[in-house]
C-alpha cells in the first residue's frame, strides 16, 4: 500500500510539471501569434496609412500629373478650320516673305469671325447673304522700299460660294479696312493715299491686297513701285491657300 501510494504520489508529482509545460507552451504560442498579429496589423496599417495619405493629400497632384500623361498619350483632336484660321498660323511673324525681288516682313496681324468687323462701316455688311465665315488681316512692310501692303483674307465654305462673292468684293474693295503696320496711324478721313489694289480668288478664300506708301502720299493712280509691290504681296498672300 505504501509502495502504491508512493507510486501514485509520484504520478501526481509528475503531472503538474507536465501541465505547466503545456500551459507555458500554449502561452508562448499565444504570445508569439499575438506578436505576429500585431506586426501584421502594424504592417497593414503602415501600408494603408501611406496609401491613404497619398490618396488624400497627394491625390490632387497625382491626378493632375496623370491626366496630362493620359492626354499626351492620346492623339490630339484636330482643330476645325474656323479654329485654325489665325494670322499667326498662315503668316508667322518670324518668317521672311519673298517673291522675285520683293522682300517684306509681317508688321501687323489680326483676325475675326464676323466679316462686317473688317469693313469701314460696321452698321451694314456688304457681304450679307454671301456666306463669308471669317477674315484675317495682315500688314506686309517692304524691307527695301517705303511701301506697306494690307492683305485681307476672307474665308468661305467652298470655292463656289467664294466665287459668287468675288465680284462684290472687287466692287466694294474700298469698303474694307486697311491693316496698318503697328505704330502707323490712319490718315485723316479726307485724305486719299495713292494705292494699288488687287482682289483674287484662291480656293475657297478671297484675298484683297492694297499697297500704299508709308508716308501715305496721295495720288490718283498708283505708280510702278506700288503696282509691282502689290502684285508680289498678292502672290505671297495667296500661297498658303492655293491647295486648300
mmCIF file with all atom_site columns, N, CA and C in Angstrom, residues 85-128:
data_model
loop_
_atom_site.group_PDB
_atom_site.id
_atom_site.type_symbol
_atom_site.label_atom_id
_atom_site.label_alt_id
_atom_site.label_comp_id
_atom_site.label_asym_id
_atom_site.label_entity_id
_atom_site.label_seq_id
_atom_site.pdbx_PDB_ins_code
_atom_site.Cartn_x
_atom_site.Cartn_y
_atom_site.Cartn_z
_atom_site.occupancy
_atom_site.B_iso_or_equiv
_atom_site.pdbx_formal_charge
_atom_site.auth_seq_id
_atom_site.auth_comp_id
_atom_site.auth_asym_id
_atom_site.auth_atom_id
_atom_site.pdbx_PDB_model_num
ATOM 1   N N  . UNK A 1 85  ? -8.062  79.285  -88.272  1.00 0.00 ? 85  UNK A N  1
ATOM 2   C CA . UNK A 1 85  ? -7.968  80.410  -89.205  1.00 0.00 ? 85  UNK A CA 1
ATOM 3   C C  . UNK A 1 85  ? -7.393  81.607  -88.465  1.00 0.00 ? 85  UNK A C  1
ATOM 4   N N  . UNK A 1 86  ? -6.082  81.570  -88.265  1.00 0.00 ? 86  UNK A N  1
ATOM 5   C CA . UNK A 1 86  ? -5.366  82.579  -87.495  1.00 0.00 ? 86  UNK A CA 1
ATOM 6   C C  . UNK A 1 86  ? -4.219  83.132  -88.327  1.00 0.00 ? 86  UNK A C  1
ATOM 7   N N  . UNK A 1 87  ? -3.988  84.429  -88.215  1.00 0.00 ? 87  UNK A N  1
ATOM 8   C CA . UNK A 1 87  ? -2.930  85.075  -88.982  1.00 0.00 ? 87  UNK A CA 1
ATOM 9   C C  . UNK A 1 87  ? -1.559  84.484  -88.659  1.00 0.00 ? 87  UNK A C  1
ATOM 10  N N  . UNK A 1 88  ? -1.323  84.179  -87.381  1.00 0.00 ? 88  UNK A N  1
ATOM 11  C CA . UNK A 1 88  ? -0.020  83.655  -86.982  1.00 0.00 ? 88  UNK A CA 1
ATOM 12  C C  . UNK A 1 88  ? 0.249   82.292  -87.590  1.00 0.00 ? 88  UNK A C  1
ATOM 13  N N  . UNK A 1 89  ? -0.799  81.520  -87.839  1.00 0.00 ? 89  UNK A N  1
ATOM 14  C CA . UNK A 1 89  ? -0.603  80.203  -88.434  1.00 0.00 ? 89  UNK A CA 1
ATOM 15  C C  . UNK A 1 89  ? -0.243  80.311  -89.915  1.00 0.00 ? 89  UNK A C  1
ATOM 16  N N  . UNK A 1 90  ? -0.926  81.150  -90.640  1.00 0.00 ? 90  UNK A N  1
ATOM 17  C CA . UNK A 1 90  ? -0.706  81.265  -92.077  1.00 0.00 ? 90  UNK A CA 1
ATOM 18  C C  . UNK A 1 90  ? 0.395   82.259  -92.440  1.00 0.00 ? 90  UNK A C  1
ATOM 19  N N  . UNK A 1 91  ? 0.597   83.256  -91.587  1.00 0.00 ? 91  UNK A N  1
ATOM 20  C CA . UNK A 1 91  ? 1.617   84.274  -91.852  1.00 0.00 ? 91  UNK A CA 1
ATOM 21  C C  . UNK A 1 91  ? 2.424   84.526  -90.575  1.00 0.00 ? 91  UNK A C  1
ATOM 22  N N  . UNK A 1 92  ? 3.306   83.606  -90.204  1.00 0.00 ? 92  UNK A N  1
ATOM 23  C CA . UNK A 1 92  ? 4.084   83.755  -88.959  1.00 0.00 ? 92  UNK A CA 1
ATOM 24  C C  . UNK A 1 92  ? 4.914   85.034  -88.961  1.00 0.00 ? 92  UNK A C  1
ATOM 25  N N  . UNK A 1 93  ? 5.038   85.643  -87.798  1.00 0.00 ? 93  UNK A N  1
ATOM 26  C CA . UNK A 1 93  ? 5.762   86.905  -87.684  1.00 0.00 ? 93  UNK A CA 1
ATOM 27  C C  . UNK A 1 93  ? 7.253   86.736  -87.976  1.00 0.00 ? 93  UNK A C  1
ATOM 28  N N  . UNK A 1 94  ? 7.827   85.572  -87.635  1.00 0.00 ? 94  UNK A N  1
ATOM 29  C CA . UNK A 1 94  ? 9.272   85.400  -87.788  1.00 0.00 ? 94  UNK A CA 1
ATOM 30  C C  . UNK A 1 94  ? 9.677   85.039  -89.213  1.00 0.00 ? 94  UNK A C  1
ATOM 31  N N  . UNK A 1 95  ? 8.717   84.808  -90.076  1.00 0.00 ? 95  UNK A N  1
ATOM 32  C CA . UNK A 1 95  ? 9.024   84.389  -91.439  1.00 0.00 ? 95  UNK A CA 1
ATOM 33  C C  . UNK A 1 95  ? 9.368   85.586  -92.330  1.00 0.00 ? 95  UNK A C  1
ATOM 34  N N  . UNK A 1 96  ? 10.279  85.379  -93.262  1.00 0.00 ? 96  UNK A N  1
ATOM 35  C CA . UNK A 1 96  ? 10.591  86.394  -94.270  1.00 0.00 ? 96  UNK A CA 1
ATOM 36  C C  . UNK A 1 96  ? 9.728   86.121  -95.503  1.00 0.00 ? 96  UNK A C  1
ATOM 37  N N  . UNK A 1 97  ? 9.104   87.133  -96.032  1.00 0.00 ? 97  UNK A N  1
ATOM 38  C CA . UNK A 1 97  ? 8.192   86.984  -97.173  1.00 0.00 ? 97  UNK A CA 1
ATOM 39  C C  . UNK A 1 97  ? 8.877   87.519  -98.425  1.00 0.00 ? 97  UNK A C  1
ATOM 40  N N  . UNK A 1 98  ? 9.067   86.612  -99.377  1.00 0.00 ? 98  UNK A N  1
ATOM 41  C CA . UNK A 1 98  ? 9.817   86.940  -100.575 1.00 0.00 ? 98  UNK A CA 1
ATOM 42  C C  . UNK A 1 98  ? 9.082   86.460  -101.817 1.00 0.00 ? 98  UNK A C  1
ATOM 43  N N  . UNK A 1 99  ? 9.188   87.263  -102.861 1.00 0.00 ? 99  UNK A N  1
ATOM 44  C CA . UNK A 1 99  ? 8.632   86.894  -104.164 1.00 0.00 ? 99  UNK A CA 1
ATOM 45  C C  . UNK A 1 99  ? 9.370   87.709  -105.211 1.00 0.00 ? 99  UNK A C  1
ATOM 46  N N  . UNK A 1 100 ? 10.136  87.014  -106.070 1.00 0.00 ? 100 UNK A N  1
ATOM 47  C CA . UNK A 1 100 ? 11.010  87.695  -107.028 1.00 0.00 ? 100 UNK A CA 1
ATOM 48  C C  . UNK A 1 100 ? 11.913  88.679  -106.271 1.00 0.00 ? 100 UNK A C  1
ATOM 49  N N  . UNK A 1 101 ? 11.822  89.968  -106.571 1.00 0.00 ? 101 UNK A N  1
ATOM 50  C CA . UNK A 1 101 ? 12.646  90.965  -105.898 1.00 0.00 ? 101 UNK A CA 1
ATOM 51  C C  . UNK A 1 101 ? 11.952  91.599  -104.699 1.00 0.00 ? 101 UNK A C  1
ATOM 52  N N  . UNK A 1 102 ? 10.812  91.060  -104.357 1.00 0.00 ? 102 UNK A N  1
ATOM 53  C CA . UNK A 1 102 ? 10.024  91.598  -103.240 1.00 0.00 ? 102 UNK A CA 1
ATOM 54  C C  . UNK A 1 102 ? 10.491  90.959  -101.940 1.00 0.00 ? 102 UNK A C  1
ATOM 55  N N  . UNK A 1 103 ? 10.796  91.762  -100.934 1.00 0.00 ? 103 UNK A N  1
ATOM 56  C CA . UNK A 1 103 ? 11.196  91.287  -99.612  1.00 0.00 ? 103 UNK A CA 1
ATOM 57  C C  . UNK A 1 103 ? 10.399  92.072  -98.581  1.00 0.00 ? 103 UNK A C  1
ATOM 58  N N  . UNK A 1 104 ? 9.727   91.360  -97.697  1.00 0.00 ? 104 UNK A N  1
ATOM 59  C CA . UNK A 1 104 ? 8.881   92.048  -96.715  1.00 0.00 ? 104 UNK A CA 1
ATOM 60  C C  . UNK A 1 104 ? 8.819   91.248  -95.423  1.00 0.00 ? 104 UNK A C  1
ATOM 61  N N  . UNK A 1 105 ? 8.316   91.907  -94.398  1.00 0.00 ? 105 UNK A N  1
ATOM 62  C CA . UNK A 1 105 ? 8.083   91.258  -93.102  1.00 0.00 ? 105 UNK A CA 1
ATOM 63  C C  . UNK A 1 105 ? 6.656   91.561  -92.661  1.00 0.00 ? 105 UNK A C  1
ATOM 64  N N  . UNK A 1 106 ? 6.109   90.681  -91.858  1.00 0.00 ? 106 UNK A N  1
ATOM 65  C CA . UNK A 1 106 ? 4.771   90.932  -91.335  1.00 0.00 ? 106 UNK A CA 1
ATOM 66  C C  . UNK A 1 106 ? 4.867   91.942  -90.202  1.00 0.00 ? 106 UNK A C  1
ATOM 67  N N  . UNK A 1 107 ? 4.200   93.069  -90.340  1.00 0.00 ? 107 UNK A N  1
ATOM 68  C CA . UNK A 1 107 ? 4.316   94.145  -89.351  1.00 0.00 ? 107 UNK A CA 1
ATOM 69  C C  . UNK A 1 107 ? 3.035   94.364  -88.551  1.00 0.00 ? 107 UNK A C  1
ATOM 70  N N  . UNK A 1 108 ? 1.998   93.585  -88.818  1.00 0.00 ? 108 UNK A N  1
ATOM 71  C CA . UNK A 1 108 ? 0.761   93.643  -88.031  1.00 0.00 ? 108 UNK A CA 1
ATOM 72  C C  . UNK A 1 108 ? -0.096  92.445  -88.416  1.00 0.00 ? 108 UNK A C  1
ATOM 73  N N  . UNK A 1 109 ? -0.987  92.044  -87.513  1.00 0.00 ? 109 UNK A N  1
ATOM 74  C CA . UNK A 1 109 ? -1.868  90.908  -87.792  1.00 0.00 ? 109 UNK A CA 1
ATOM 75  C C  . UNK A 1 109 ? -3.110  90.985  -86.920  1.00 0.00 ? 109 UNK A C  1
ATOM 76  N N  . UNK A 1 110 ? -4.213  90.535  -87.431  1.00 0.00 ? 110 UNK A N  1
ATOM 77  C CA . UNK A 1 110 ? -5.475  90.483  -86.695  1.00 0.00 ? 110 UNK A CA 1
ATOM 78  C C  . UNK A 1 110 ? -6.413  89.520  -87.412  1.00 0.00 ? 110 UNK A C  1
ATOM 79  N N  . UNK A 1 111 ? -7.492  89.125  -86.757  1.00 0.00 ? 111 UNK A N  1
ATOM 80  C CA . UNK A 1 111 ? -8.471  88.237  -87.367  1.00 0.00 ? 111 UNK A CA 1
ATOM 81  C C  . UNK A 1 111 ? -9.801  88.343  -86.636  1.00 0.00 ? 111 UNK A C  1
ATOM 82  N N  . UNK A 1 112 ? -10.840 87.773  -87.238  1.00 0.00 ? 112 UNK A N  1
ATOM 83  C CA . UNK A 1 112 ? -12.161 87.789  -86.628  1.00 0.00 ? 112 UNK A CA 1
ATOM 84  C C  . UNK A 1 112 ? -13.103 86.835  -87.334  1.00 0.00 ? 112 UNK A C  1
ATOM 85  N N  . UNK A 1 113 ? -14.212 86.533  -86.672  1.00 0.00 ? 113 UNK A N  1
ATOM 86  C CA . UNK A 1 113 ? -15.192 85.597  -87.229  1.00 0.00 ? 113 UNK A CA 1
ATOM 87  C C  . UNK A 1 113 ? -16.307 86.303  -87.995  1.00 0.00 ? 113 UNK A C  1
ATOM 88  N N  . UNK A 1 114 ? -16.547 87.560  -87.669  1.00 0.00 ? 114 UNK A N  1
ATOM 89  C CA . UNK A 1 114 ? -17.622 88.316  -88.326  1.00 0.00 ? 114 UNK A CA 1
ATOM 90  C C  . UNK A 1 114 ? -17.009 89.243  -89.368  1.00 0.00 ? 114 UNK A C  1
ATOM 91  N N  . UNK A 1 115 ? -17.358 89.016  -90.635  1.00 0.00 ? 115 UNK A N  1
ATOM 92  C CA . UNK A 1 115 ? -16.717 89.752  -91.726  1.00 0.00 ? 115 UNK A CA 1
ATOM 93  C C  . UNK A 1 115 ? -17.086 91.227  -91.729  1.00 0.00 ? 115 UNK A C  1
ATOM 94  N N  . UNK A 1 116 ? -18.154 91.607  -91.088  1.00 0.00 ? 116 UNK A N  1
ATOM 95  C CA . UNK A 1 116 ? -18.504 93.019  -91.008  1.00 0.00 ? 116 UNK A CA 1
ATOM 96  C C  . UNK A 1 116 ? -17.472 93.785  -90.184  1.00 0.00 ? 116 UNK A C  1
ATOM 97  N N  . UNK A 1 117 ? -16.768 93.104  -89.291  1.00 0.00 ? 117 UNK A N  1
ATOM 98  C CA . UNK A 1 117 ? -15.801 93.755  -88.409  1.00 0.00 ? 117 UNK A CA 1
ATOM 99  C C  . UNK A 1 117 ? -14.604 94.312  -89.162  1.00 0.00 ? 117 UNK A C  1
ATOM 100 N N  . UNK A 1 118 ? -14.324 93.827  -90.369  1.00 0.00 ? 118 UNK A N  1
ATOM 101 C CA . UNK A 1 118 ? -13.182 94.311  -91.129  1.00 0.00 ? 118 UNK A CA 1
ATOM 102 C C  . UNK A 1 118 ? -13.617 95.340  -92.172  1.00 0.00 ? 118 UNK A C  1
ATOM 103 N N  . UNK A 1 119 ? -14.862 95.754  -92.115  1.00 0.00 ? 119 UNK A N  1
ATOM 104 C CA . UNK A 1 119 ? -15.377 96.747  -93.053  1.00 0.00 ? 119 UNK A CA 1
ATOM 105 C C  . UNK A 1 119 ? -15.425 98.120  -92.384  1.00 0.00 ? 119 UNK A C  1
ATOM 106 N N  . UNK A 1 120 ? -15.271 99.146  -93.164  1.00 0.00 ? 120 UNK A N  1
ATOM 107 C CA . UNK A 1 120 ? -15.248 100.511 -92.622  1.00 0.00 ? 120 UNK A CA 1
ATOM 108 C C  . UNK A 1 120 ? -16.556 100.868 -91.935  1.00 0.00 ? 120 UNK A C  1
ATOM 109 N N  . UNK A 1 121 ? -17.658 100.497 -92.535  1.00 0.00 ? 121 UNK A N  1
ATOM 110 C CA . UNK A 1 121 ? -18.976 100.786 -91.979  1.00 0.00 ? 121 UNK A CA 1
ATOM 111 C C  . UNK A 1 121 ? -19.479 99.544  -91.247  1.00 0.00 ? 121 UNK A C  1
ATOM 112 N N  . UNK A 1 122 ? -19.467 99.607  -89.913  1.00 0.00 ? 122 UNK A N  1
ATOM 113 C CA . UNK A 1 122 ? -19.857 98.443  -89.113  1.00 0.00 ? 122 UNK A CA 1
ATOM 114 C C  . UNK A 1 122 ? -21.379 98.304  -88.990  1.00 0.00 ? 122 UNK A C  1
ATOM 115 N N  . UNK A 1 123 ? -22.114 99.274  -89.495  1.00 0.00 ? 123 UNK A N  1
ATOM 116 C CA . UNK A 1 123 ? -23.580 99.224  -89.360  1.00 0.00 ? 123 UNK A CA 1
ATOM 117 C C  . UNK A 1 123 ? -24.215 98.364  -90.441  1.00 0.00 ? 123 UNK A C  1
ATOM 118 N N  . UNK A 1 124 ? -23.457 98.053  -91.490  1.00 0.00 ? 124 UNK A N  1
ATOM 119 C CA . UNK A 1 124 ? -24.009 97.202  -92.551  1.00 0.00 ? 124 UNK A CA 1
ATOM 120 C C  . UNK A 1 124 ? -22.907 96.289  -93.068  1.00 0.00 ? 124 UNK A C  1
ATOM 121 N N  . UNK A 1 125 ? -23.295 95.203  -93.674  1.00 0.00 ? 125 UNK A N  1
ATOM 122 C CA . UNK A 1 125 ? -22.354 94.209  -94.164  1.00 0.00 ? 125 UNK A CA 1
ATOM 123 C C  . UNK A 1 125 ? -22.491 94.116  -95.681  1.00 0.00 ? 125 UNK A C  1
ATOM 124 N N  . UNK A 1 126 ? -21.444 94.508  -96.390  1.00 0.00 ? 126 UNK A N  1
ATOM 125 C CA . UNK A 1 126 ? -21.505 94.445  -97.851  1.00 0.00 ? 126 UNK A CA 1
ATOM 126 C C  . UNK A 1 126 ? -21.483 93.005  -98.346  1.00 0.00 ? 126 UNK A C  1
ATOM 127 N N  . UNK A 1 127 ? -21.132 92.064  -97.449  1.00 0.00 ? 127 UNK A N  1
ATOM 128 C CA . UNK A 1 127 ? -21.121 90.645  -97.821  1.00 0.00 ? 127 UNK A CA 1
ATOM 129 C C  . UNK A 1 127 ? -22.324 89.894  -97.256  1.00 0.00 ? 127 UNK A C  1
ATOM 130 N N  . UNK A 1 128 ? -23.323 90.615  -96.817  1.00 0.00 ? 128 UNK A N  1
ATOM 131 C CA . UNK A 1 128 ? -24.519 89.969  -96.268  1.00 0.00 ? 128 UNK A CA 1
ATOM 132 C C  . UNK A 1 128 ? -25.108 89.002  -97.299  1.00 0.00 ? 128 UNK A C  1
#
